[in-house]
mmCIF file with all atom_site columns, C-alpha atoms in Angstrom:
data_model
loop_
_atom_site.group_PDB
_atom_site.id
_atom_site.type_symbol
_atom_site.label_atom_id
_atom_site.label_alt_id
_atom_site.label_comp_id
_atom_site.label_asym_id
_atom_site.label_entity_id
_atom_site.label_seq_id
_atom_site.pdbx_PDB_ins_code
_atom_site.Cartn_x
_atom_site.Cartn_y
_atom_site.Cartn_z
_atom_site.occupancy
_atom_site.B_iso_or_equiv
_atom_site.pdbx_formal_charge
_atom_site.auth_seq_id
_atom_site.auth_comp_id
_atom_site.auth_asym_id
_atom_site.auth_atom_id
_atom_site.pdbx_PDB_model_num
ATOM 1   C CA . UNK H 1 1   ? -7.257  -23.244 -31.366 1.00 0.00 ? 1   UNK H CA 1
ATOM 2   C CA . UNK H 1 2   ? -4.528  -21.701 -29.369 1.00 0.00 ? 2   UNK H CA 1
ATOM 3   C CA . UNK H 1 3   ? -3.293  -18.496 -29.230 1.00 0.00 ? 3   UNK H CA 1
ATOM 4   C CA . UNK H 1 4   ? -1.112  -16.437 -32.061 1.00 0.00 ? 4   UNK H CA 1
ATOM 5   C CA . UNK H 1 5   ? 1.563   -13.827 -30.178 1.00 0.00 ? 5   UNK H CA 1
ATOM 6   C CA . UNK H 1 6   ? 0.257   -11.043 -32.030 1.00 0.00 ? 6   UNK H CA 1
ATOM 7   C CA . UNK H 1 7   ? -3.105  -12.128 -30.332 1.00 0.00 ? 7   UNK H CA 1
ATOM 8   C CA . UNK H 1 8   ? -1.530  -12.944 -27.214 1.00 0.00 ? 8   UNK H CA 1
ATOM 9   C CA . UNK H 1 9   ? 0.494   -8.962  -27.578 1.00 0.00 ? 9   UNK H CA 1
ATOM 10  C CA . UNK H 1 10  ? -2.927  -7.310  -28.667 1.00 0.00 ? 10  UNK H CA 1
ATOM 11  C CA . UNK H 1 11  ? -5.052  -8.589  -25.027 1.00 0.00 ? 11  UNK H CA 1
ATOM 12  C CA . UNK H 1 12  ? -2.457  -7.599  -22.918 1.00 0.00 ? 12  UNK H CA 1
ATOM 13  C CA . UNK H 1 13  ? -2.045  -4.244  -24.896 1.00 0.00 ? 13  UNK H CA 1
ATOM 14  C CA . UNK H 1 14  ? -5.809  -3.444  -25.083 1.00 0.00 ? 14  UNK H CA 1
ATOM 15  C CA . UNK H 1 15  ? -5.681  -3.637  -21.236 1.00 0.00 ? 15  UNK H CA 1
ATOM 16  C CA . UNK H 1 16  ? -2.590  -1.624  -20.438 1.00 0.00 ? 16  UNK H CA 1
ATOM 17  C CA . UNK H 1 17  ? -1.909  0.357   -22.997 1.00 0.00 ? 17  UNK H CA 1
ATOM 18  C CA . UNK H 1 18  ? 1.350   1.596   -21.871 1.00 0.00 ? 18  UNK H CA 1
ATOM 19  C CA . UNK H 1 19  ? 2.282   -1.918  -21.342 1.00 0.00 ? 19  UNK H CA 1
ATOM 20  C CA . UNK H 1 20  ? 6.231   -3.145  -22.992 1.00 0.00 ? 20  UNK H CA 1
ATOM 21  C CA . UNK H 1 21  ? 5.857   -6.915  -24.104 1.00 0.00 ? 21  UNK H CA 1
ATOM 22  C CA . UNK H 1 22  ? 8.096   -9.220  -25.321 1.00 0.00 ? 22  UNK H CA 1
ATOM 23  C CA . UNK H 1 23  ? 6.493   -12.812 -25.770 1.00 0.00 ? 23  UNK H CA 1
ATOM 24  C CA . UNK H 1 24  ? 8.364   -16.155 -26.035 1.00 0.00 ? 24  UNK H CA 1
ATOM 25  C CA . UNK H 1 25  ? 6.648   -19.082 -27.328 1.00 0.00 ? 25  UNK H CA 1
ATOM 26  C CA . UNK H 1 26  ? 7.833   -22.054 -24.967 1.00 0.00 ? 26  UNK H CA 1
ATOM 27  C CA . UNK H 1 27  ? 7.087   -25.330 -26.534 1.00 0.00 ? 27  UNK H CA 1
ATOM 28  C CA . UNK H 1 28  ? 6.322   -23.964 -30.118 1.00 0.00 ? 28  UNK H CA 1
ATOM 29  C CA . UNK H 1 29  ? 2.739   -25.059 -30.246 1.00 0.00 ? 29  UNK H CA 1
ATOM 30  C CA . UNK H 1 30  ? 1.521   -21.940 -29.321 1.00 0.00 ? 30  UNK H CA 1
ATOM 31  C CA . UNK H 1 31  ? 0.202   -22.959 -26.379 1.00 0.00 ? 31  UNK H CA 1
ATOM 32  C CA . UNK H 1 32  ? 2.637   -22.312 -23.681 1.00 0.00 ? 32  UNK H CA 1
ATOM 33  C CA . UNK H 1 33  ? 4.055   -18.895 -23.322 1.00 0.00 ? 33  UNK H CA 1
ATOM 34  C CA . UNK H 1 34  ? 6.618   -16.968 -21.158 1.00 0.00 ? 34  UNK H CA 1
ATOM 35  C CA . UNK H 1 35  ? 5.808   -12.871 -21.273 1.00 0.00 ? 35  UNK H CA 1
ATOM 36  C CA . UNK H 1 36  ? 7.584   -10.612 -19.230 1.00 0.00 ? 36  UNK H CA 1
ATOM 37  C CA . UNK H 1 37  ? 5.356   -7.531  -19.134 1.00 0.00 ? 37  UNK H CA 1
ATOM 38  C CA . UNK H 1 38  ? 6.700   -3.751  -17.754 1.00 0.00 ? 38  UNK H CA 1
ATOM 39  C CA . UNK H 1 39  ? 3.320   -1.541  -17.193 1.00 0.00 ? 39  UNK H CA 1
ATOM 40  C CA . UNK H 1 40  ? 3.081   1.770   -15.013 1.00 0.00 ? 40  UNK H CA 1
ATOM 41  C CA . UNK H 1 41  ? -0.119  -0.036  -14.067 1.00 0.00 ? 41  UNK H CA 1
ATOM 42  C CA . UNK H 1 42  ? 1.435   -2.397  -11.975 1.00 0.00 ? 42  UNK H CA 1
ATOM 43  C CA . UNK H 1 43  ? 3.016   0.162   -9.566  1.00 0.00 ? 43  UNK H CA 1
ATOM 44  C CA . UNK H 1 44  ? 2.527   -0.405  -5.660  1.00 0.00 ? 44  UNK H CA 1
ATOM 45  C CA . UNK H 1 45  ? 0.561   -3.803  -6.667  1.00 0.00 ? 45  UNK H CA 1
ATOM 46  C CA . UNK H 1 46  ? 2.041   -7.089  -5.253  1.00 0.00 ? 46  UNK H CA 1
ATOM 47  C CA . UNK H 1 47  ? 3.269   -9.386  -7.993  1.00 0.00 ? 47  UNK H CA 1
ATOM 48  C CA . UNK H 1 48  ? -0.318  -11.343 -7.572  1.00 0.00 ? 48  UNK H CA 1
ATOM 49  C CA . UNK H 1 49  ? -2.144  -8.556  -8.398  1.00 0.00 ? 49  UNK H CA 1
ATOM 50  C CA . UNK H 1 50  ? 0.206   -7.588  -11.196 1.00 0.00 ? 50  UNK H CA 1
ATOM 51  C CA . UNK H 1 51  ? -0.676  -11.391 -12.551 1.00 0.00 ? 51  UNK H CA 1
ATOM 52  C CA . UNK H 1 52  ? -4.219  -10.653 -11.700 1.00 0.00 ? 52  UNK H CA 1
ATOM 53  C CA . UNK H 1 53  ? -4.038  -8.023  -13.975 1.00 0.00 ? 53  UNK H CA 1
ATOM 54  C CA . UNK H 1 54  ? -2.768  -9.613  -16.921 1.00 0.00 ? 54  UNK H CA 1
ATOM 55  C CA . UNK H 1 55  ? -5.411  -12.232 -16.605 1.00 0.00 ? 55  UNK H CA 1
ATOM 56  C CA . UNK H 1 56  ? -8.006  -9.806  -16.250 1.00 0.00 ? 56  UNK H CA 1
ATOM 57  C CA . UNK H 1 57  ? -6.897  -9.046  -19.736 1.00 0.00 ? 57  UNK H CA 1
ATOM 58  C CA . UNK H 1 58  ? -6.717  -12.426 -21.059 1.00 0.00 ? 58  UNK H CA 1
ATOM 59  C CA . UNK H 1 59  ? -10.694 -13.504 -19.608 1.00 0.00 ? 59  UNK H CA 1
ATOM 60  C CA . UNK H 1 60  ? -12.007 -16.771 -20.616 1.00 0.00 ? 60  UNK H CA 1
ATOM 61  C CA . UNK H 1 61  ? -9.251  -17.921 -22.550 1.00 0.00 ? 61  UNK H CA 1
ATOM 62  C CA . UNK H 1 62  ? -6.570  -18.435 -20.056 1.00 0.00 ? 62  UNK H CA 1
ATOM 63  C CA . UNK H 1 63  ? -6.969  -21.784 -18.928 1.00 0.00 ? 63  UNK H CA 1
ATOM 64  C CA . UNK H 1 64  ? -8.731  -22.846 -22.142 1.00 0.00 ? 64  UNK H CA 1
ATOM 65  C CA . UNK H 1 65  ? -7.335  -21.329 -25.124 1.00 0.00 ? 65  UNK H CA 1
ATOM 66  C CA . UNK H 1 66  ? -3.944  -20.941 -23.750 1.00 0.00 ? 66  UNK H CA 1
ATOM 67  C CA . UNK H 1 67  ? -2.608  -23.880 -21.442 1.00 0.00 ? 67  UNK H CA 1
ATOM 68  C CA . UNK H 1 68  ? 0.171   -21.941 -20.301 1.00 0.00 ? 68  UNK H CA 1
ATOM 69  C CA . UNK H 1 69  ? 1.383   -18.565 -19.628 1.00 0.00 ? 69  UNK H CA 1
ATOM 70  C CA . UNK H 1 70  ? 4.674   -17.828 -17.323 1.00 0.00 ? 70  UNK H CA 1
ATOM 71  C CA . UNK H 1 71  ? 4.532   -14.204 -16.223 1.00 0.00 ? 71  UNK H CA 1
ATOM 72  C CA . UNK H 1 72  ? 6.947   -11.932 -15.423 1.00 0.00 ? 72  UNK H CA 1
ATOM 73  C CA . UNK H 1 73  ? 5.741   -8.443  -14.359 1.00 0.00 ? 73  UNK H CA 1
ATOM 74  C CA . UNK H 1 74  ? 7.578   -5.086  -13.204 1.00 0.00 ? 74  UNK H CA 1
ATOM 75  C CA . UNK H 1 75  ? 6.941   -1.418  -12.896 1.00 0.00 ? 75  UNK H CA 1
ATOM 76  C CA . UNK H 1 76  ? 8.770   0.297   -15.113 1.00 0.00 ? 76  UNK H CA 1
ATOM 77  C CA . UNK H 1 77  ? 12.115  2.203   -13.736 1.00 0.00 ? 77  UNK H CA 1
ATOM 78  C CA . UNK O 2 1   ? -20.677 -16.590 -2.857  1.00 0.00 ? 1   UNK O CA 1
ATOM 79  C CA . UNK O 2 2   ? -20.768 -19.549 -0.309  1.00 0.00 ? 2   UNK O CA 1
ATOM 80  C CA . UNK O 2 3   ? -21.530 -22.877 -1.148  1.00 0.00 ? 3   UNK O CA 1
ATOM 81  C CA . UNK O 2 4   ? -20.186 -25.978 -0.196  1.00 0.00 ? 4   UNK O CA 1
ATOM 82  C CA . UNK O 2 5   ? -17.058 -26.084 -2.396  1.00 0.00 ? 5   UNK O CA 1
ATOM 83  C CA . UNK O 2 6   ? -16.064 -22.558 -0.999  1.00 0.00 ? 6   UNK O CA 1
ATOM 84  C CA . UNK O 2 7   ? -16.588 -24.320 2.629   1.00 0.00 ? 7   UNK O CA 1
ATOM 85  C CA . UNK O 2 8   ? -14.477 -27.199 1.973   1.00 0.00 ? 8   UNK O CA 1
ATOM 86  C CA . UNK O 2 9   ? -11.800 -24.654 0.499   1.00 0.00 ? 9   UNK O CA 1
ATOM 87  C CA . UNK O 2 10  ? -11.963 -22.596 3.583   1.00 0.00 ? 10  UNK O CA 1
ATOM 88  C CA . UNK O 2 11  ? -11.743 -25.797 5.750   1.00 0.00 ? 11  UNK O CA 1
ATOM 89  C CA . UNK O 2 12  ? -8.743  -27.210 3.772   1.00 0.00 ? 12  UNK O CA 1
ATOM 90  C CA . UNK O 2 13  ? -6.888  -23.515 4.388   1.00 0.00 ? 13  UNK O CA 1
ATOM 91  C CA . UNK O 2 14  ? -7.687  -23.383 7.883   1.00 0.00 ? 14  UNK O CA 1
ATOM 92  C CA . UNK O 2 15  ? -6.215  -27.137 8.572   1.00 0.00 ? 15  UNK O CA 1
ATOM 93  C CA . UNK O 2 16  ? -2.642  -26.548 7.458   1.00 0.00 ? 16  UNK O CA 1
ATOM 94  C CA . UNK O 2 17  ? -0.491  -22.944 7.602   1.00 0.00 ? 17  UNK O CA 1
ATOM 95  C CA . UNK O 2 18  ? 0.837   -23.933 4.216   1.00 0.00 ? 18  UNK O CA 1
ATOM 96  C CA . UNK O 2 19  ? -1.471  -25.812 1.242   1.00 0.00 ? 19  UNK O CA 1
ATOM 97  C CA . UNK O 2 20  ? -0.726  -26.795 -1.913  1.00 0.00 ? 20  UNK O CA 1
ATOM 98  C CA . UNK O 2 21  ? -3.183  -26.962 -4.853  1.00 0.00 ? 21  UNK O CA 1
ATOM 99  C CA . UNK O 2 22  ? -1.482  -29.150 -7.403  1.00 0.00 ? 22  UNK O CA 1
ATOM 100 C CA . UNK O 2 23  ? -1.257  -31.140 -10.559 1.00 0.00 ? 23  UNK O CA 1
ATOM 101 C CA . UNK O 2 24  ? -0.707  -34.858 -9.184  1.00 0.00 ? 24  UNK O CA 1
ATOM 102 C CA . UNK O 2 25  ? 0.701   -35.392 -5.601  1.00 0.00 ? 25  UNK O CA 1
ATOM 103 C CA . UNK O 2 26  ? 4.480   -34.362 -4.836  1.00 0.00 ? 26  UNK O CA 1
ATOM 104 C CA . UNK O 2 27  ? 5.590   -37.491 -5.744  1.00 0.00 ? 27  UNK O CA 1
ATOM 105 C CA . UNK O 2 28  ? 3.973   -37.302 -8.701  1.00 0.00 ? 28  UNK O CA 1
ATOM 106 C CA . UNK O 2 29  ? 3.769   -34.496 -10.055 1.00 0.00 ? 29  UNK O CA 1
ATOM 107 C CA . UNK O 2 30  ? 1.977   -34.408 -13.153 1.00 0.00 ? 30  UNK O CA 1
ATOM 108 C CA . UNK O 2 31  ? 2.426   -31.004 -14.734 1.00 0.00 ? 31  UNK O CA 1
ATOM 109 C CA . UNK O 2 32  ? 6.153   -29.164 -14.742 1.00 0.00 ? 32  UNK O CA 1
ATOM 110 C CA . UNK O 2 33  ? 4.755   -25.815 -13.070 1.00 0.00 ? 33  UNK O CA 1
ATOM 111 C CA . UNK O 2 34  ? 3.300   -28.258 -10.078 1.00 0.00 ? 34  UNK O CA 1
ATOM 112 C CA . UNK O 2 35  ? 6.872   -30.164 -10.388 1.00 0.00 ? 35  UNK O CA 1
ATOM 113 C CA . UNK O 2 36  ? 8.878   -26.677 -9.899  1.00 0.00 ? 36  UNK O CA 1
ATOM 114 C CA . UNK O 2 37  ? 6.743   -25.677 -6.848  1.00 0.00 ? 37  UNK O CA 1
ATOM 115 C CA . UNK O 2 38  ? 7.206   -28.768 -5.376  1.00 0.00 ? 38  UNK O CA 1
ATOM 116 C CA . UNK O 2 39  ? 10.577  -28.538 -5.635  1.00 0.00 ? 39  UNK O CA 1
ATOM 117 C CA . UNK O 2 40  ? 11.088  -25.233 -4.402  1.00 0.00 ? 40  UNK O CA 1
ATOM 118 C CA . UNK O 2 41  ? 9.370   -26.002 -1.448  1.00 0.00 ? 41  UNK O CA 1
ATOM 119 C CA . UNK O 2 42  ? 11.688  -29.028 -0.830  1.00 0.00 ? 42  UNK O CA 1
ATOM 120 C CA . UNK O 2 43  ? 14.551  -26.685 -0.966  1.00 0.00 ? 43  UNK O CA 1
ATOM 121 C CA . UNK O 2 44  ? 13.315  -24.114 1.237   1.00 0.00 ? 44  UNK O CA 1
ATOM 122 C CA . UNK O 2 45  ? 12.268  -27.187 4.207   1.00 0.00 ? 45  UNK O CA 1
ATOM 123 C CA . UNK O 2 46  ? 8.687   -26.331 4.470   1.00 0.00 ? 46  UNK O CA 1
ATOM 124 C CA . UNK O 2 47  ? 5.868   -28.961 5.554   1.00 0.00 ? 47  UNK O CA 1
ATOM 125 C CA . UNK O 2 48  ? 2.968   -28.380 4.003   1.00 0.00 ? 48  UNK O CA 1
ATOM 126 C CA . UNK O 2 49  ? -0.433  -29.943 3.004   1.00 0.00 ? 49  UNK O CA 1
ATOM 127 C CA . UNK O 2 50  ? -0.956  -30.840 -0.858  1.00 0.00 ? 50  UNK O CA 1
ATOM 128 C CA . UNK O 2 51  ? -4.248  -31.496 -2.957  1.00 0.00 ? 51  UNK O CA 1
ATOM 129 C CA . UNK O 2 52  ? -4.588  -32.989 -6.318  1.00 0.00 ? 52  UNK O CA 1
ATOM 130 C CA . UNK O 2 53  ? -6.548  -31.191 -8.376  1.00 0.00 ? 53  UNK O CA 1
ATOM 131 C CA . UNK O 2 54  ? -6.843  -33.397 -11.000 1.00 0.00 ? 54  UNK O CA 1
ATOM 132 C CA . UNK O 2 55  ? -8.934  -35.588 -8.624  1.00 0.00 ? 55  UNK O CA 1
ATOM 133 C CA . UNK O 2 56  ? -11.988 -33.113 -8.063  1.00 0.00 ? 56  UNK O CA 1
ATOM 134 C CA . UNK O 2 57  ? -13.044 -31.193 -10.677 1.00 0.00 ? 57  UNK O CA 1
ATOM 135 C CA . UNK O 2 58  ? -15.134 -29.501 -8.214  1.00 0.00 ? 58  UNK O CA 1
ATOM 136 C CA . UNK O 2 59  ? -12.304 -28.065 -6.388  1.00 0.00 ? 59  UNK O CA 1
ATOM 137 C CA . UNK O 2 60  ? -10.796 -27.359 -9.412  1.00 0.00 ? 60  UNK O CA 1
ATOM 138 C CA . UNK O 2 61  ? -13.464 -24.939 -10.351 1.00 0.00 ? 61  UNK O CA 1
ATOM 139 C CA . UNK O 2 62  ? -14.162 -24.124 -7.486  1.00 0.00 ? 62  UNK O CA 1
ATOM 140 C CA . UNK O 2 63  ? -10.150 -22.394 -6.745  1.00 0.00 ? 63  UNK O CA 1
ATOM 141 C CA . UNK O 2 64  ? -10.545 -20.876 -9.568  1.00 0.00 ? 64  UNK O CA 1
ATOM 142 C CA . UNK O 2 65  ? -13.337 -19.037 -8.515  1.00 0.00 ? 65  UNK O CA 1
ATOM 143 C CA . UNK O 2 66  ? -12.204 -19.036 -4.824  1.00 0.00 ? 66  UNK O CA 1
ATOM 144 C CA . UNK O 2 67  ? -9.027  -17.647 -6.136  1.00 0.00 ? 67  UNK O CA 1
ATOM 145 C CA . UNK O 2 68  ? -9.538  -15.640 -9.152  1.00 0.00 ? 68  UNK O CA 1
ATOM 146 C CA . UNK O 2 69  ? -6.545  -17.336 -10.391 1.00 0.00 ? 69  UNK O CA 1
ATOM 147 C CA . UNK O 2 70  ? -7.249  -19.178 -13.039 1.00 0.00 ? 70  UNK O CA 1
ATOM 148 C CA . UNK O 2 71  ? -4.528  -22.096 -12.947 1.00 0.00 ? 71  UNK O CA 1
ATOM 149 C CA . UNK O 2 72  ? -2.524  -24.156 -10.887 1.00 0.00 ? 72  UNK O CA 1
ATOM 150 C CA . UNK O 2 73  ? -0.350  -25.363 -8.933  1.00 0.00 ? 73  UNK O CA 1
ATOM 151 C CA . UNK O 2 74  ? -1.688  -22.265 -6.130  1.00 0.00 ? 74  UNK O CA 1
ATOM 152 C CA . UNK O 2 75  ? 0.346   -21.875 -2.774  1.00 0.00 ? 75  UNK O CA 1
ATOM 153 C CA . UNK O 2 76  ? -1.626  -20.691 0.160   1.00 0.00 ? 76  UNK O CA 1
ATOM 154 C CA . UNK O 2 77  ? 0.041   -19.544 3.319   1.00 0.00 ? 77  UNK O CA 1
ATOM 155 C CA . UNK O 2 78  ? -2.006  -19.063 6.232   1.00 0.00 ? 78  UNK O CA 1
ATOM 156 C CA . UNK O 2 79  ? -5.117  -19.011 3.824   1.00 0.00 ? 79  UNK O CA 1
ATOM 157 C CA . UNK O 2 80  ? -3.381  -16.487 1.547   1.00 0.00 ? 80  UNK O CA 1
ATOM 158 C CA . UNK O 2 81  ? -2.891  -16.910 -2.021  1.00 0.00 ? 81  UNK O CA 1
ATOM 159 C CA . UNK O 2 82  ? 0.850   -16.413 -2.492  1.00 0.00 ? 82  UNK O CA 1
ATOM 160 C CA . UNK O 2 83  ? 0.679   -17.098 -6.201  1.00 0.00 ? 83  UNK O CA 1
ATOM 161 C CA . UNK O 2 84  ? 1.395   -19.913 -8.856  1.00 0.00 ? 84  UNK O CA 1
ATOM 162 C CA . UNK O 2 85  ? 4.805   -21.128 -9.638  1.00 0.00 ? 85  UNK O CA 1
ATOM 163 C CA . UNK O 2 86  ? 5.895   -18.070 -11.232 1.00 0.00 ? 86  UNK O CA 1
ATOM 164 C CA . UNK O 2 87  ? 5.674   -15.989 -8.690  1.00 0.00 ? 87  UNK O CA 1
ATOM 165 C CA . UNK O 2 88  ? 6.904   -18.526 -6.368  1.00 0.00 ? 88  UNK O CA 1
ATOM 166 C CA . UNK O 2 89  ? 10.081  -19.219 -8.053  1.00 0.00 ? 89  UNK O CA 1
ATOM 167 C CA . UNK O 2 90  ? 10.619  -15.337 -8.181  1.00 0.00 ? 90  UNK O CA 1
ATOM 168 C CA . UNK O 2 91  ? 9.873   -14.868 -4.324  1.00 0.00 ? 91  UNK O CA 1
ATOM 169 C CA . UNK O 2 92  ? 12.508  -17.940 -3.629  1.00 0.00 ? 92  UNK O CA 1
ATOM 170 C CA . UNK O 2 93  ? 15.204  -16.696 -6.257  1.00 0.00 ? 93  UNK O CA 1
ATOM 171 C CA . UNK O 2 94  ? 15.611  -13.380 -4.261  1.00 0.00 ? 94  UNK O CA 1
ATOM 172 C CA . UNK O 2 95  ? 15.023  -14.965 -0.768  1.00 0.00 ? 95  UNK O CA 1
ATOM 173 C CA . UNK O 2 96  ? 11.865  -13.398 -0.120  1.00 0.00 ? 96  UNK O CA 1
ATOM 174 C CA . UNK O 2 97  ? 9.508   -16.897 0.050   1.00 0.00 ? 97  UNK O CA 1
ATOM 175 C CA . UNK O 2 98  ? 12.109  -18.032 2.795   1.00 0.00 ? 98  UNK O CA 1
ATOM 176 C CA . UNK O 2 99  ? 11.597  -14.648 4.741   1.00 0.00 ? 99  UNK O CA 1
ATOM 177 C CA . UNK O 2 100 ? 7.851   -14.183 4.091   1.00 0.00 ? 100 UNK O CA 1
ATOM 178 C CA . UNK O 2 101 ? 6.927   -17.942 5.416   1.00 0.00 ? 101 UNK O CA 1
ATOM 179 C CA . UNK O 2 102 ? 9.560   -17.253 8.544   1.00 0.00 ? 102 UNK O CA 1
ATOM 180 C CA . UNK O 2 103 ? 7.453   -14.059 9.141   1.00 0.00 ? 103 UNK O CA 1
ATOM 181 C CA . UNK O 2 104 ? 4.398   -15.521 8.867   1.00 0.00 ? 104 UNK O CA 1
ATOM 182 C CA . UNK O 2 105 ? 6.097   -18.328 11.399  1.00 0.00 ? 105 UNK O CA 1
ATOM 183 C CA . UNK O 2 106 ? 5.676   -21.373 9.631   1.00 0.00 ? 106 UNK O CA 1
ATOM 184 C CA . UNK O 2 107 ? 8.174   -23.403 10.930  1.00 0.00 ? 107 UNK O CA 1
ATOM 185 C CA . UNK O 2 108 ? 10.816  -25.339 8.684   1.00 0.00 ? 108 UNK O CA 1
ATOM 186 C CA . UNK O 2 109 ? 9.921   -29.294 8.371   1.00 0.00 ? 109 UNK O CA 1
ATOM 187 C CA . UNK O 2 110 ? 12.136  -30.964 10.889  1.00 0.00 ? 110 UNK O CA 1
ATOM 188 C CA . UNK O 2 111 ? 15.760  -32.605 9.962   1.00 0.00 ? 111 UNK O CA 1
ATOM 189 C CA . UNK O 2 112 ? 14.772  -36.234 8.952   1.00 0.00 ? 112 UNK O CA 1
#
């Protein structure tokens, strides 16, 4: 069953708890997403690791439970 | 972890400076992240080698793992993951994917 955004907010926020997350469901189905994520985490990392990251957080489910998920990732300031 | 999907991986990266793990073939793509890379690359005159994933599940999985990336379309330069189509259309947005692949001297395709 895909993925709810609250879901979706709540594995990205249980990984970087400082993270700011705003979530925009693409197609509707909840299935494809866009989220731009801003995390003090992500400092110094290159913007694959910052991706790596976030689907660290997400394990098994990206690629299964969620098709698709557009990232956009920055350090905050 | 070696095996012979992580062999055939290496050998496809070491072939070509610049490989493509898609979603169909760039003239057909079949998925509109693939499509977008495909594109980008046009625009930006690179040659570069391209593999259908959706041929060889194998692969597939075994990217993934290669990778720890878990979707496609991935870009490899030089046997570096440079990222999925996100972070490609970021890097060529800003000018940075034509200045990386320049400094990592892979040439532009030729004027047809």
């Amino acid at each position: 069953m895909p993925m709810s955004v609250p879901e979706l907010e709540q594995l990205i926020k249980g990984f970087l708890p400082d993270a700011e997350v705003t979530i925009e469901d693409l197609a509707g189905d909840g299935d494809h997403y866009r989220a731009r994520i801003v995390s003090a985490a992500f400092k110094g990392k290159t913007r694959l690791q910052q991706h790596q990251l976030v689907y660290k957080a997400l394990g098994e489910r990206m690629g299964g439970q969620l098709h698709a998920l557009a990232l956009t990732t920055a350090a905050p300031g | 972890m070696t095996g012979p999907i992580t062999a055939k991986i290496e050998q496809q990266l070491n072939a070509d400076d610049v490989v493509l793990y898609m979603k169909g073939t760039p003239v057909f793509p079949m998925c509109g992240f693939s499509a977008a890379v495909v594109q980008v690359l046009a625009q930006v005159g690179v040659k570069y080698q391209s593999y259908n994933i959706l041929d060889d599940l194998d692969l597939r999985q075994g990217l993934k793992d290669y990778s720890n990336w878990p979707t496609f379309p991935q870009l490899y330069v030089k046997g570096e993951l440079v990222g999925g189509c996100d972070i490609v259309r970021e890097m060529h947005e800003t000018g940075e994917l034509a200045t990386f692949l320049t400094e990592q001297g892979v040439t532009a395709a030729p004027a047809a």
